[in-house]
Amino acid sequence: MASIKEKIIIVVLLISGMLLHVQGKNSGTLQEQDENTLFLTGPSSLLVQQAIAGPCLGLGAESNILSVFSVYWSIKEKNLSEDDQQKAWLYLYRYLQQAQSFDPWYWDTYRLTNGLLAYQESYQSKAVDILAQGAKARSWDWEMPFTAGFLAHDQLKDDVRAFHLMKLAINREGAPPMLVGLAARFLNKTATESDTVDFLRAMKKSLPKGYTQYIDKRIDELLHGGF
Amino acid sequence: MKNILTIAAFTVRELLGFRVTRTLFAITALLPLLAWAFSQLFMLEIAKVQLDVMVGGAYLLGVVFLLSTVVTLLGKDIGEQVCYFFLPPPIERYSYVLGRFLGSVVVLTLLYTLLLVGVELLIWISLQYDTSIHRHGINWIAGIMIGWTAWYQTISLMGAVFLICAWATGVAEMLVFSSSAAFIYWVFPPILAGMKGRSDADPLVSESLKQSLDGLSWFFPDMTGGSIVLAFEHGISISNIVIMQHALGHLGYTALMLGLAIIIFSKRSL
């Protein structure tokens, strides 16, 4: 049983703790620090995540996608330094990669890869890699290889790779006949800017509003800048 | 056989009388709501996310059921010698083990039947009201596969729990060893699979290490039920042979564990 003296010390310590917390919250420097710092530490190794997830593979993929959301939120909403920005994009890429390892058929992973990663300079090739692997796993889907092919053509300027991916898309069941013409126009470089913009707008439709800024930027570049 | 059924019926009544069991049934009934709420955080394949939550719930509920009710029941029976009540001559000890096991399987089956109803309800709502993007690949069979794979995988863990309880001396010991077994079953198979994948791809890894990893894998039941269920959630069909092999592997593992439990329990002093 604590004596009255000990009880008073405990109460005083608790009150001082609360006061320090309130003071810290109101301090401009801390608030500013909070707005400019990336508090994320990046994904743990895939093996550790697999051990935690056990047989719940789907939830393993979804926990990585939730982390993608929070990293993207930090990139978008915080005023991060250049170093932190680089780190954040690296984390985002790794989370997407790990989500793919857990569930190679999960569409959200590829939509986020396509909407966010594919338009970052140092990650364009990696985004195409993720999408190309997704195209292999989602054997029923013509859209995935076509999108990967489009990005290889539009962002990487690698038409050999684009040709292989678009050919894969065209041969898939359910691929619309206009796809052959569109692919040919892209690869013959006879596609107009409006073809590319139309395709980007179609891709944008399946993304929520907050996640389209990089596609919007590319559309803007095409409409007001070079091809 | 009559003795086994009598003990099984008694076990069902006892387990259903536990407050923990009733709480687990209540959580199972509410799980679809949690799955629905969680899925709203995602963008496209929302119905698949709901099923993932149900899969996670199924495995976790199975483990909690085993540790909180089955181990408690067996701990009381063996630790406090309550099992004498079931073992007046000429009842054999194997009847007691099989009766307790069968009763626990029946209650687990009831729990997973309720879970299956929840899963099928989510699938029905999704098929009725979601757009094709949100419910891609979802069908009735996915729900049945979730219930079925979680059921036989939990039963194989139940076999191991019975083996541990047949050998251990009191509730504390049973709980510690059974929790360790559940932890190992959960954590080790994916680590082994990951290590095996890496060592197969790496030419620098020696053949003996690869063989050791293969050997170690034999000690654990194959928990790849997760990947079978995941494929069904996406509408990808898997050959019936693979599914049957997986289920039979687990049932064989269960039979082995239960056989050992009967031998040990028959020889131990009570």
GROMACS .gro file of C-alpha atoms in nm:
model
  497
    1MET     CA    1   0.000   0.000   0.000
    2ALA     CA    2   0.150   0.336  -0.102
    3SER     CA    3   0.184   0.608   0.165
    4ILE     CA    4   0.024   0.954   0.123
    5LYS     CA    5   0.366   1.100   0.035
    6GLU     CA    6   0.414   0.845  -0.245
    7LYS     CA    7   0.061   0.908  -0.374
    8ILE     CA    8   0.129   1.285  -0.387
    9ILE     CA    9   0.454   1.223  -0.582
   10ILE     CA   10   0.269   1.000  -0.831
   11VAL     CA   11  -0.007   1.262  -0.882
   12VAL     CA   12   0.250   1.543  -0.927
   13LEU     CA   13   0.443   1.333  -1.181
   14LEU     CA   14   0.124   1.256  -1.373
   15ILE     CA   15   0.017   1.622  -1.383
   16SER     CA   16   0.366   1.736  -1.494
   17GLY     CA   17   0.361   1.472  -1.768
   18MET     CA   18   0.025   1.595  -1.892
   19LEU     CA   19   0.141   1.959  -1.885
   20LEU     CA   20   0.458   1.872  -2.079
   21HIS     CA   21   0.249   1.684  -2.336
   22VAL     CA   22   0.011   1.980  -2.384
   23GLN     CA   23   0.304   2.222  -2.407
   24GLY     CA   24   0.473   1.996  -2.662
   25LYS     CA   25   0.158   1.981  -2.873
   26ASN     CA   26   0.125   2.358  -2.880
   27SER     CA   27   0.490   2.421  -2.952
   28GLY     CA   28   0.532   2.561  -3.304
   29THR     CA   29   0.868   2.391  -3.358
   30LEU     CA   30   0.732   2.045  -3.284
   31GLN     CA   31   0.427   2.102  -3.502
   32GLU     CA   32   0.648   2.216  -3.784
   33GLN     CA   33   0.875   1.916  -3.733
   34ASP     CA   34   0.571   1.688  -3.744
   35GLU     CA   35   0.460   1.836  -4.075
   36ASN     CA   36   0.802   1.802  -4.237
   37THR     CA   37   0.922   1.464  -4.116
   38LEU     CA   38   0.867   1.120  -4.258
   39PHE     CA   39   0.797   0.915  -3.948
   40LEU     CA   40   0.782   0.585  -4.137
   41THR     CA   41   1.059   0.332  -4.106
   42GLY     CA   42   0.992   0.129  -4.420
   43PRO     CA   43   0.875  -0.229  -4.460
   44SER     CA   44   1.018  -0.514  -4.256
   45SER     CA   45   1.167  -0.803  -4.453
   46LEU     CA   46   0.932  -1.021  -4.657
   47LEU     CA   47   1.023  -1.330  -4.453
   48VAL     CA   48   0.920  -1.160  -4.127
   49GLN     CA   49   0.594  -1.044  -4.281
   50GLN     CA   50   0.526  -1.394  -4.415
   51ALA     CA   51   0.588  -1.541  -4.070
   52ILE     CA   52   0.341  -1.297  -3.911
   53ALA     CA   53   0.077  -1.343  -4.179
   54GLY     CA   54   0.104  -1.726  -4.169
   55PRO     CA   55  -0.170  -1.871  -4.388
   56CYS     CA   56  -0.349  -1.531  -4.421
   57LEU     CA   57  -0.182  -1.431  -4.748
   58GLY     CA   58  -0.456  -1.192  -4.857
   59LEU     CA   59  -0.432  -0.991  -4.535
   60GLY     CA   60  -0.053  -0.979  -4.581
   61ALA     CA   61  -0.104  -0.808  -4.918
   62GLU     CA   62  -0.365  -0.572  -4.776
   63SER     CA   63  -0.145  -0.462  -4.485
   64ASN     CA   64   0.119  -0.361  -4.740
   65ILE     CA   65  -0.139  -0.171  -4.945
   66LEU     CA   66  -0.247   0.018  -4.631
   67SER     CA   67   0.118   0.112  -4.580
   68VAL     CA   68   0.129   0.237  -4.941
   69PHE     CA   69  -0.166   0.464  -4.854
   70SER     CA   70   0.012   0.609  -4.552
   71VAL     CA   71   0.342   0.662  -4.738
   72TYR     CA   72   0.156   0.831  -5.022
   73TRP     CA   73  -0.030   1.048  -4.772
   74SER     CA   74   0.306   1.160  -4.627
   75ILE     CA   75   0.438   1.239  -4.977
   76LYS     CA   76   0.127   1.433  -5.069
   77GLU     CA   77   0.039   1.612  -4.749
   78LYS     CA   78   0.373   1.671  -4.576
   79ASN     CA   79   0.638   1.914  -4.680
   80LEU     CA   80   0.914   1.649  -4.695
   81SER     CA   81   1.279   1.722  -4.764
   82GLU     CA   82   1.431   1.584  -5.085
   83ASP     CA   83   1.599   1.300  -4.891
   84ASP     CA   84   1.274   1.203  -4.719
   85GLN     CA   85   1.090   1.216  -5.052
   86GLN     CA   86   1.341   0.972  -5.202
   87LYS     CA   87   1.307   0.746  -4.900
   88ALA     CA   88   0.927   0.760  -4.915
   89TRP     CA   89   0.919   0.656  -5.282
   90LEU     CA   90   1.158   0.369  -5.206
   91TYR     CA   91   0.927   0.252  -4.924
   92LEU     CA   92   0.624   0.283  -5.150
   93TYR     CA   93   0.795   0.068  -5.415
   94ARG     CA   94   0.893  -0.197  -5.158
   95TYR     CA   95   0.544  -0.211  -5.011
   96LEU     CA   96   0.399  -0.264  -5.359
   97GLN     CA   97   0.657  -0.534  -5.432
   98GLN     CA   98   0.574  -0.713  -5.105
   99ALA     CA   99   0.199  -0.684  -5.165
  100GLN     CA  100   0.262  -0.854  -5.501
  101SER     CA  101   0.463  -1.132  -5.334
  102PHE     CA  102   0.174  -1.207  -5.099
  103ASP     CA  103  -0.102  -1.190  -5.358
  104PRO     CA  104   0.013  -1.177  -5.722
  105TRP     CA  105  -0.349  -1.150  -5.847
  106TYR     CA  106  -0.456  -0.851  -5.639
  107TRP     CA  107  -0.562  -0.567  -5.868
  108ASP     CA  108  -0.524  -0.280  -5.616
  109THR     CA  109  -0.147  -0.340  -5.613
  110TYR     CA  110  -0.126  -0.291  -5.988
  111ARG     CA  111  -0.360   0.006  -5.999
  112LEU     CA  112  -0.143   0.185  -5.742
  113THR     CA  113   0.175   0.085  -5.928
  114ASN     CA  114   0.025   0.222  -6.245
  115GLY     CA  115  -0.116   0.537  -6.086
  116LEU     CA  116   0.170   0.635  -5.857
  117LEU     CA  117   0.499   0.458  -5.923
  118ALA     CA  118   0.493   0.456  -6.303
  119TYR     CA  119   0.538   0.832  -6.324
  120GLN     CA  120   0.837   0.864  -6.089
  121GLU     CA  121   1.158   0.899  -6.281
  122SER     CA  122   1.368   0.639  -6.101
  123TYR     CA  123   1.086   0.387  -6.065
  124GLN     CA  124   0.938   0.371  -6.416
  125SER     CA  125   1.126   0.057  -6.513
  126LYS     CA  126   1.048  -0.106  -6.176
  127ALA     CA  127   0.679  -0.023  -6.220
  128VAL     CA  128   0.680  -0.190  -6.562
  129ASP     CA  129   0.851  -0.495  -6.403
  130ILE     CA  130   0.577  -0.522  -6.137
  131LEU     CA  131   0.303  -0.485  -6.400
  132ALA     CA  132   0.468  -0.736  -6.634
  133GLN     CA  133   0.483  -0.991  -6.352
  134GLY     CA  134   0.121  -0.911  -6.271
  135ALA     CA  135   0.031  -0.970  -6.634
  136LYS     CA  136   0.189  -1.315  -6.609
  137ALA     CA  137  -0.007  -1.400  -6.292
  138ARG     CA  138  -0.341  -1.255  -6.408
  139SER     CA  139  -0.355  -1.477  -6.716
  140TRP     CA  140  -0.716  -1.379  -6.794
  141ASP     CA  141  -0.649  -1.005  -6.797
  142TRP     CA  142  -0.563  -0.822  -7.123
  143GLU     CA  143  -0.564  -0.478  -6.961
  144MET     CA  144  -0.262  -0.541  -6.739
  145PRO     CA  145  -0.009  -0.633  -7.017
  146PHE     CA  146  -0.147  -0.358  -7.237
  147THR     CA  147  -0.100  -0.098  -6.963
  148ALA     CA  148   0.252  -0.230  -6.895
  149GLY     CA  149   0.325  -0.211  -7.270
  150PHE     CA  150   0.186   0.141  -7.288
  151LEU     CA  151   0.410   0.252  -6.998
  152ALA     CA  152   0.714   0.084  -7.156
  153HIS     CA  153   0.641   0.284  -7.472
  154ASP     CA  154   0.536   0.613  -7.313
  155GLN     CA  155   0.770   0.636  -7.012
  156LEU     CA  156   1.067   0.408  -7.088
  157LYS     CA  157   1.067   0.460  -7.467
  158ASP     CA  158   1.143   0.087  -7.489
  159ASP     CA  159   0.934  -0.024  -7.785
  160VAL     CA  160   1.079  -0.377  -7.797
  161ARG     CA  161   0.946  -0.442  -7.448
  162ALA     CA  162   0.626  -0.256  -7.528
  163PHE     CA  163   0.576  -0.476  -7.836
  164HIS     CA  164   0.609  -0.801  -7.633
  165LEU     CA  165   0.367  -0.680  -7.366
  166MET     CA  166   0.110  -0.543  -7.609
  167LYS     CA  167   0.130  -0.864  -7.816
  168LEU     CA  168   0.056  -1.059  -7.499
  169ALA     CA  169  -0.247  -0.836  -7.436
  170ILE     CA  170  -0.382  -0.871  -7.789
  171ASN     CA  171  -0.364  -1.252  -7.771
  172ARG     CA  172  -0.560  -1.266  -7.447
  173GLU     CA  173  -0.922  -1.377  -7.449
  174GLY     CA  174  -1.169  -1.087  -7.441
  175ALA     CA  175  -0.924  -0.828  -7.574
  176PRO     CA  176  -1.125  -0.576  -7.781
  177PRO     CA  177  -1.037  -0.573  -8.157
  178MET     CA  178  -0.954  -0.200  -8.144
  179LEU     CA  179  -0.659  -0.291  -7.922
  180VAL     CA  180  -0.464  -0.425  -8.223
  181GLY     CA  181  -0.498  -0.093  -8.403
  182LEU     CA  182  -0.415   0.110  -8.094
  183ALA     CA  183  -0.105  -0.099  -8.018
  184ALA     CA  184   0.010  -0.070  -8.380
  185ARG     CA  185  -0.035   0.307  -8.374
  186PHE     CA  186   0.162   0.342  -8.050
  187LEU     CA  187   0.445   0.124  -8.174
  188ASN     CA  188   0.459   0.279  -8.524
  189LYS     CA  189   0.472   0.614  -8.348
  190THR     CA  190   0.172   0.722  -8.553
  191ALA     CA  191  -0.043   0.761  -8.244
  192THR     CA  192  -0.153   1.116  -8.185
  193GLU     CA  193  -0.132   1.292  -7.851
  194SER     CA  194  -0.505   1.260  -7.819
  195ASP     CA  195  -0.476   0.874  -7.846
  196THR     CA  196  -0.233   0.878  -7.553
  197VAL     CA  197  -0.447   1.122  -7.356
  198ASP     CA  198  -0.760   0.910  -7.418
  199PHE     CA  199  -0.578   0.601  -7.295
  200LEU     CA  200  -0.450   0.781  -6.983
  201ARG     CA  201  -0.802   0.912  -6.912
  202ALA     CA  202  -0.939   0.556  -6.940
  203MET     CA  203  -0.674   0.436  -6.690
  204LYS     CA  204  -0.761   0.722  -6.456
  205LYS     CA  205  -1.124   0.614  -6.429
  206SER     CA  206  -1.053   0.322  -6.199
  207LEU     CA  207  -0.842   0.526  -5.956
  208PRO     CA  208  -0.986   0.731  -5.670
  209LYS     CA  209  -0.957   1.108  -5.712
  210GLY     CA  210  -0.673   1.152  -5.462
  211TYR     CA  211  -0.449   0.910  -5.653
  212THR     CA  212  -0.459   1.055  -6.004
  213GLN     CA  213  -0.224   1.352  -5.971
  214TYR     CA  214   0.063   1.187  -6.161
  215ILE     CA  215  -0.158   1.071  -6.448
  216ASP     CA  216  -0.312   1.421  -6.455
  217LYS     CA  217   0.038   1.568  -6.470
  218ARG     CA  218   0.126   1.344  -6.766
  219ILE     CA  219  -0.198   1.439  -6.945
  220ASP     CA  220  -0.114   1.803  -6.882
  221GLU     CA  221   0.235   1.753  -7.024
  222LEU     CA  222   0.092   1.593  -7.337
  223LEU     CA  223  -0.167   1.863  -7.389
  224HIS     CA  224   0.060   2.156  -7.320
  225GLY     CA  225   0.409   2.020  -7.380
  226GLY     CA  226   0.600   1.769  -7.591
  227PHE     CA  227   0.501   1.406  -7.665
  228MET     CA  228  -1.843  -4.697  -3.036
  229LYS     CA  229  -2.136  -4.618  -2.808
  230ASN     CA  230  -1.897  -4.504  -2.537
  231ILE     CA  231  -1.715  -4.276  -2.779
  232LEU     CA  232  -2.041  -4.117  -2.891
  233THR     CA  233  -2.160  -4.073  -2.532
  234ILE     CA  234  -1.836  -3.898  -2.431
  235ALA     CA  235  -1.851  -3.689  -2.753
  236ALA     CA  236  -2.208  -3.576  -2.676
  237PHE     CA  237  -2.104  -3.489  -2.322
  238THR     CA  238  -1.804  -3.293  -2.457
  239VAL     CA  239  -2.027  -3.094  -2.694
  240ARG     CA  240  -2.257  -2.996  -2.406
  241GLU     CA  241  -1.962  -2.906  -2.184
  242LEU     CA  242  -1.785  -2.696  -2.451
  243LEU     CA  243  -2.104  -2.514  -2.549
  244GLY     CA  244  -2.156  -2.434  -2.182
  245PHE     CA  245  -1.825  -2.243  -2.163
  246ARG     CA  246  -1.863  -1.866  -2.172
  247VAL     CA  247  -1.553  -1.847  -2.396
  248THR     CA  248  -1.718  -2.069  -2.657
  249ARG     CA  249  -2.032  -1.855  -2.657
  250THR     CA  250  -1.815  -1.543  -2.694
  251LEU     CA  251  -1.636  -1.703  -2.990
  252PHE     CA  252  -1.974  -1.774  -3.153
  253ALA     CA  253  -2.075  -1.411  -3.097
  254ILE     CA  254  -1.748  -1.284  -3.250
  255THR     CA  255  -1.797  -1.519  -3.548
  256ALA     CA  256  -2.148  -1.380  -3.600
  257LEU     CA  257  -2.012  -1.023  -3.596
  258LEU     CA  258  -1.709  -1.096  -3.816
  259PRO     CA  259  -1.888  -1.012  -4.148
  260LEU     CA  260  -1.950  -0.659  -4.014
  261LEU     CA  261  -1.582  -0.616  -3.931
  262ALA     CA  262  -1.491  -0.754  -4.275
  263TRP     CA  263  -1.727  -0.506  -4.442
  264ALA     CA  264  -1.589  -0.211  -4.242
  265PHE     CA  265  -1.225  -0.306  -4.313
  266SER     CA  266  -1.292  -0.351  -4.686
  267GLN     CA  267  -1.411   0.010  -4.716
  268LEU     CA  268  -1.047   0.120  -4.678
  269PHE     CA  269  -0.964  -0.030  -5.019
  270MET     CA  270  -1.030   0.068  -5.378
  271LEU     CA  271  -1.108  -0.210  -5.622
  272GLU     CA  272  -1.135  -0.577  -5.522
  273ILE     CA  273  -1.338  -0.500  -5.210
  274ALA     CA  274  -1.523  -0.833  -5.193
  275LYS     CA  275  -1.191  -1.017  -5.195
  276VAL     CA  276  -1.072  -0.805  -4.900
  277GLN     CA  277  -1.387  -0.904  -4.709
  278LEU     CA  278  -1.313  -1.271  -4.772
  279ASP     CA  279  -0.952  -1.220  -4.660
  280VAL     CA  280  -1.075  -1.088  -4.325
  281MET     CA  281  -1.301  -1.392  -4.294
  282VAL     CA  282  -1.004  -1.621  -4.371
  283GLY     CA  283  -0.792  -1.449  -4.105
  284GLY     CA  284  -1.085  -1.469  -3.863
  285ALA     CA  285  -1.133  -1.839  -3.933
  286TYR     CA  286  -0.770  -1.927  -3.857
  287LEU     CA  287  -0.750  -1.705  -3.548
  288LEU     CA  288  -1.083  -1.825  -3.408
  289GLY     CA  289  -0.972  -2.185  -3.460
  290VAL     CA  290  -0.650  -2.128  -3.265
  291VAL     CA  291  -0.828  -1.937  -2.985
  292PHE     CA  292  -1.094  -2.209  -2.965
  293LEU     CA  293  -0.828  -2.478  -2.922
  294LEU     CA  294  -0.623  -2.289  -2.664
  295SER     CA  295  -0.904  -2.141  -2.459
  296THR     CA  296  -1.159  -2.424  -2.452
  297VAL     CA  297  -1.013  -2.757  -2.563
  298VAL     CA  298  -0.690  -2.719  -2.363
  299THR     CA  299  -0.884  -2.596  -2.059
  300LEU     CA  300  -1.118  -2.894  -2.081
  301LEU     CA  301  -0.838  -3.149  -2.118
  302GLY     CA  302  -0.630  -2.973  -1.852
  303LYS     CA  303  -0.913  -3.003  -1.602
  304ASP     CA  304  -0.975  -3.365  -1.702
  305ILE     CA  305  -0.616  -3.481  -1.672
  306GLY     CA  306  -0.473  -3.231  -1.422
  307GLU     CA  307  -0.758  -3.265  -1.173
  308GLN     CA  308  -0.830  -3.632  -1.255
  309VAL     CA  309  -1.185  -3.552  -1.371
  310CYS     CA  310  -1.130  -3.807  -1.650
  311TYR     CA  311  -1.183  -4.091  -1.395
  312PHE     CA  312  -1.549  -4.000  -1.423
  313PHE     CA  313  -1.538  -4.111  -1.789
  314LEU     CA  314  -1.324  -4.417  -1.730
  315PRO     CA  315  -1.511  -4.665  -1.514
  316PRO     CA  316  -1.434  -5.026  -1.628
  317PRO     CA  317  -1.483  -5.156  -1.897
  318ILE     CA  318  -1.444  -4.821  -2.077
  319GLU     CA  319  -1.105  -4.810  -2.250
  320ARG     CA  320  -0.886  -4.501  -2.244
  321TYR     CA  321  -0.893  -4.472  -2.624
  322SER     CA  322  -1.272  -4.419  -2.603
  323TYR     CA  323  -1.209  -4.119  -2.381
  324VAL     CA  324  -0.952  -3.962  -2.620
  325LEU     CA  325  -1.164  -4.030  -2.930
  326GLY     CA  326  -1.485  -3.910  -2.760
  327ARG     CA  327  -1.325  -3.586  -2.643
  328PHE     CA  328  -1.173  -3.535  -2.990
  329LEU     CA  329  -1.500  -3.603  -3.172
  330GLY     CA  330  -1.693  -3.367  -2.942
  331SER     CA  331  -1.438  -3.089  -2.996
  332VAL     CA  332  -1.456  -3.143  -3.375
  333VAL     CA  333  -1.838  -3.113  -3.362
  334VAL     CA  334  -1.821  -2.778  -3.177
  335LEU     CA  335  -1.550  -2.651  -3.415
  336THR     CA  336  -1.770  -2.759  -3.706
  337LEU     CA  337  -2.064  -2.561  -3.561
  338LEU     CA  338  -1.838  -2.256  -3.524
  339TYR     CA  339  -1.717  -2.283  -3.883
  340THR     CA  340  -2.070  -2.344  -4.011
  341LEU     CA  341  -2.168  -2.009  -3.860
  342LEU     CA  342  -1.859  -1.855  -4.020
  343LEU     CA  343  -1.954  -2.010  -4.355
  344VAL     CA  344  -2.302  -1.855  -4.330
  345GLY     CA  345  -2.134  -1.515  -4.275
  346VAL     CA  346  -1.897  -1.565  -4.568
  347GLU     CA  347  -2.179  -1.670  -4.802
  348LEU     CA  348  -2.386  -1.372  -4.685
  349LEU     CA  349  -2.101  -1.136  -4.777
  350ILE     CA  350  -2.066  -1.310  -5.115
  351TRP     CA  351  -2.441  -1.282  -5.178
  352ILE     CA  352  -2.444  -0.909  -5.093
  353SER     CA  353  -2.142  -0.856  -5.313
  354LEU     CA  354  -2.291  -1.046  -5.608
  355GLN     CA  355  -2.618  -0.854  -5.570
  356TYR     CA  356  -2.498  -0.499  -5.514
  357ASP     CA  357  -2.127  -0.456  -5.603
  358THR     CA  358  -1.996  -0.356  -5.943
  359SER     CA  359  -1.801  -0.617  -6.140
  360ILE     CA  360  -1.471  -0.443  -6.051
  361HIS     CA  361  -1.542  -0.471  -5.678
  362ARG     CA  362  -1.646  -0.835  -5.688
  363HIS     CA  363  -1.406  -0.970  -5.949
  364GLY     CA  364  -1.367  -1.350  -5.935
  365ILE     CA  365  -1.597  -1.393  -5.635
  366ASN     CA  366  -1.825  -1.697  -5.636
  367TRP     CA  367  -2.002  -1.929  -5.392
  368ILE     CA  368  -1.726  -2.189  -5.405
  369ALA     CA  369  -1.474  -1.942  -5.256
  370GLY     CA  370  -1.685  -1.931  -4.938
  371ILE     CA  371  -1.705  -2.309  -4.912
  372MET     CA  372  -1.329  -2.339  -4.966
  373ILE     CA  373  -1.258  -2.089  -4.686
  374GLY     CA  374  -1.467  -2.290  -4.438
  375TRP     CA  375  -1.338  -2.628  -4.558
  376THR     CA  376  -0.961  -2.551  -4.561
  377ALA     CA  377  -0.970  -2.365  -4.228
  378TRP     CA  378  -1.168  -2.659  -4.079
  379TYR     CA  379  -0.926  -2.937  -4.169
  380GLN     CA  380  -0.616  -2.730  -4.093
  381THR     CA  381  -0.749  -2.644  -3.747
  382ILE     CA  382  -0.835  -3.011  -3.693
  383SER     CA  383  -0.476  -3.109  -3.768
  384LEU     CA  384  -0.362  -2.859  -3.504
  385MET     CA  385  -0.624  -3.008  -3.272
  386GLY     CA  386  -0.457  -3.349  -3.324
  387ALA     CA  387  -0.126  -3.199  -3.208
  388VAL     CA  388  -0.299  -3.034  -2.908
  389PHE     CA  389  -0.445  -3.373  -2.808
  390LEU     CA  390  -0.100  -3.531  -2.833
  391ILE     CA  391   0.048  -3.258  -2.612
  392CYS     CA  392  -0.234  -3.287  -2.357
  393ALA     CA  393  -0.205  -3.667  -2.347
  394TRP     CA  394   0.155  -3.624  -2.238
  395ALA     CA  395   0.159  -3.302  -2.030
  396THR     CA  396   0.070  -3.294  -1.661
  397GLY     CA  397  -0.142  -2.985  -1.594
  398VAL     CA  398  -0.325  -2.692  -1.754
  399ALA     CA  399  -0.023  -2.460  -1.738
  400GLU     CA  400   0.205  -2.709  -1.912
  401MET     CA  401  -0.060  -2.795  -2.172
  402LEU     CA  402  -0.127  -2.429  -2.244
  403VAL     CA  403   0.241  -2.340  -2.285
  404PHE     CA  404   0.319  -2.634  -2.514
  405SER     CA  405  -0.003  -2.603  -2.715
  406SER     CA  406   0.052  -2.228  -2.765
  407SER     CA  407   0.407  -2.304  -2.878
  408ALA     CA  408   0.275  -2.565  -3.123
  409ALA     CA  409   0.018  -2.316  -3.258
  410PHE     CA  410   0.291  -2.052  -3.293
  411ILE     CA  411   0.522  -2.293  -3.475
  412TYR     CA  412   0.240  -2.410  -3.707
  413TRP     CA  413   0.161  -2.048  -3.792
  414VAL     CA  414   0.511  -1.912  -3.832
  415PHE     CA  415   0.741  -2.190  -3.952
  416PRO     CA  416   0.579  -2.319  -4.275
  417PRO     CA  417   0.593  -1.977  -4.448
  418ILE     CA  418   0.951  -1.921  -4.324
  419LEU     CA  419   1.054  -2.266  -4.449
  420ALA     CA  420   0.880  -2.206  -4.782
  421GLY     CA  421   1.054  -1.866  -4.813
  422MET     CA  422   1.394  -2.013  -4.720
  423LYS     CA  423   1.341  -2.305  -4.957
  424GLY     CA  424   1.246  -2.066  -5.237
  425ARG     CA  425   1.561  -1.863  -5.179
  426SER     CA  426   1.792  -2.162  -5.143
  427ASP     CA  427   1.651  -2.324  -5.460
  428ALA     CA  428   1.720  -2.005  -5.653
  429ASP     CA  429   2.066  -1.951  -5.503
  430PRO     CA  430   2.339  -2.171  -5.659
  431LEU     CA  431   2.574  -2.100  -5.366
  432VAL     CA  432   2.351  -2.283  -5.116
  433SER     CA  433   2.480  -2.635  -5.056
  434GLU     CA  434   2.277  -2.945  -5.141
  435SER     CA  435   2.291  -3.062  -4.778
  436LEU     CA  436   2.125  -2.738  -4.658
  437LYS     CA  437   1.856  -2.776  -4.924
  438GLN     CA  438   1.796  -3.137  -4.812
  439SER     CA  439   1.782  -3.028  -4.445
  440LEU     CA  440   1.517  -2.769  -4.532
  441ASP     CA  441   1.320  -3.035  -4.723
  442GLY     CA  442   1.347  -3.267  -4.424
  443LEU     CA  443   1.235  -2.998  -4.181
  444SER     CA  444   0.930  -2.924  -4.398
  445TRP     CA  445   0.813  -3.284  -4.342
  446PHE     CA  446   0.766  -3.218  -3.970
  447PHE     CA  447   0.505  -2.948  -4.025
  448PRO     CA  448   0.168  -2.984  -4.190
  449ASP     CA  449   0.151  -2.799  -4.518
  450MET     CA  450  -0.022  -2.470  -4.440
  451THR     CA  451  -0.054  -2.373  -4.805
  452GLY     CA  452  -0.431  -2.380  -4.757
  453GLY     CA  453  -0.389  -2.001  -4.760
  454SER     CA  454  -0.277  -2.002  -5.123
  455ILE     CA  455  -0.554  -2.244  -5.226
  456VAL     CA  456  -0.817  -2.014  -5.071
  457LEU     CA  457  -0.653  -1.705  -5.224
  458ALA     CA  458  -0.675  -1.861  -5.571
  459PHE     CA  459  -1.045  -1.936  -5.521
  460GLU     CA  460  -1.108  -1.579  -5.400
  461HIS     CA  461  -0.978  -1.460  -5.738
  462GLY     CA  462  -1.191  -1.711  -5.928
  463ILE     CA  463  -0.887  -1.919  -6.029
  464SER     CA  464  -0.965  -2.288  -6.043
  465ILE     CA  465  -0.727  -2.539  -5.887
  466SER     CA  466  -0.725  -2.906  -5.975
  467ASN     CA  467  -0.935  -3.128  -5.749
  468ILE     CA  468  -0.636  -3.358  -5.705
  469VAL     CA  469  -0.430  -3.080  -5.544
  470ILE     CA  470  -0.718  -2.990  -5.311
  471MET     CA  471  -0.777  -3.354  -5.213
  472GLN     CA  472  -0.404  -3.416  -5.162
  473HIS     CA  473  -0.385  -3.116  -4.931
  474ALA     CA  474  -0.691  -3.221  -4.730
  475LEU     CA  475  -0.582  -3.587  -4.710
  476GLY     CA  476  -0.233  -3.479  -4.599
  477HIS     CA  477  -0.389  -3.290  -4.310
  478LEU     CA  478  -0.630  -3.567  -4.218
  479GLY     CA  479  -0.340  -3.816  -4.225
  480TYR     CA  480  -0.139  -3.586  -3.998
  481THR     CA  481  -0.437  -3.564  -3.762
  482ALA     CA  482  -0.474  -3.944  -3.754
  483LEU     CA  483  -0.102  -3.981  -3.675
  484MET     CA  484  -0.115  -3.727  -3.390
  485LEU     CA  485  -0.433  -3.881  -3.249
  486GLY     CA  486  -0.290  -4.233  -3.272
  487LEU     CA  487   0.018  -4.122  -3.076
  488ALA     CA  488  -0.206  -3.939  -2.824
  489ILE     CA  489  -0.404  -4.262  -2.765
  490ILE     CA  490  -0.086  -4.469  -2.716
  491ILE     CA  491   0.065  -4.217  -2.471
  492PHE     CA  492  -0.262  -4.163  -2.281
  493SER     CA  493  -0.319  -4.539  -2.250
  494LYS     CA  494   0.025  -4.587  -2.092
  495ARG     CA  495   0.050  -4.283  -1.866
  496SER     CA  496  -0.031  -4.293  -1.496
  497LEU     CA  497  -0.325  -4.079  -1.399
   0.00000   0.00000   0.00000
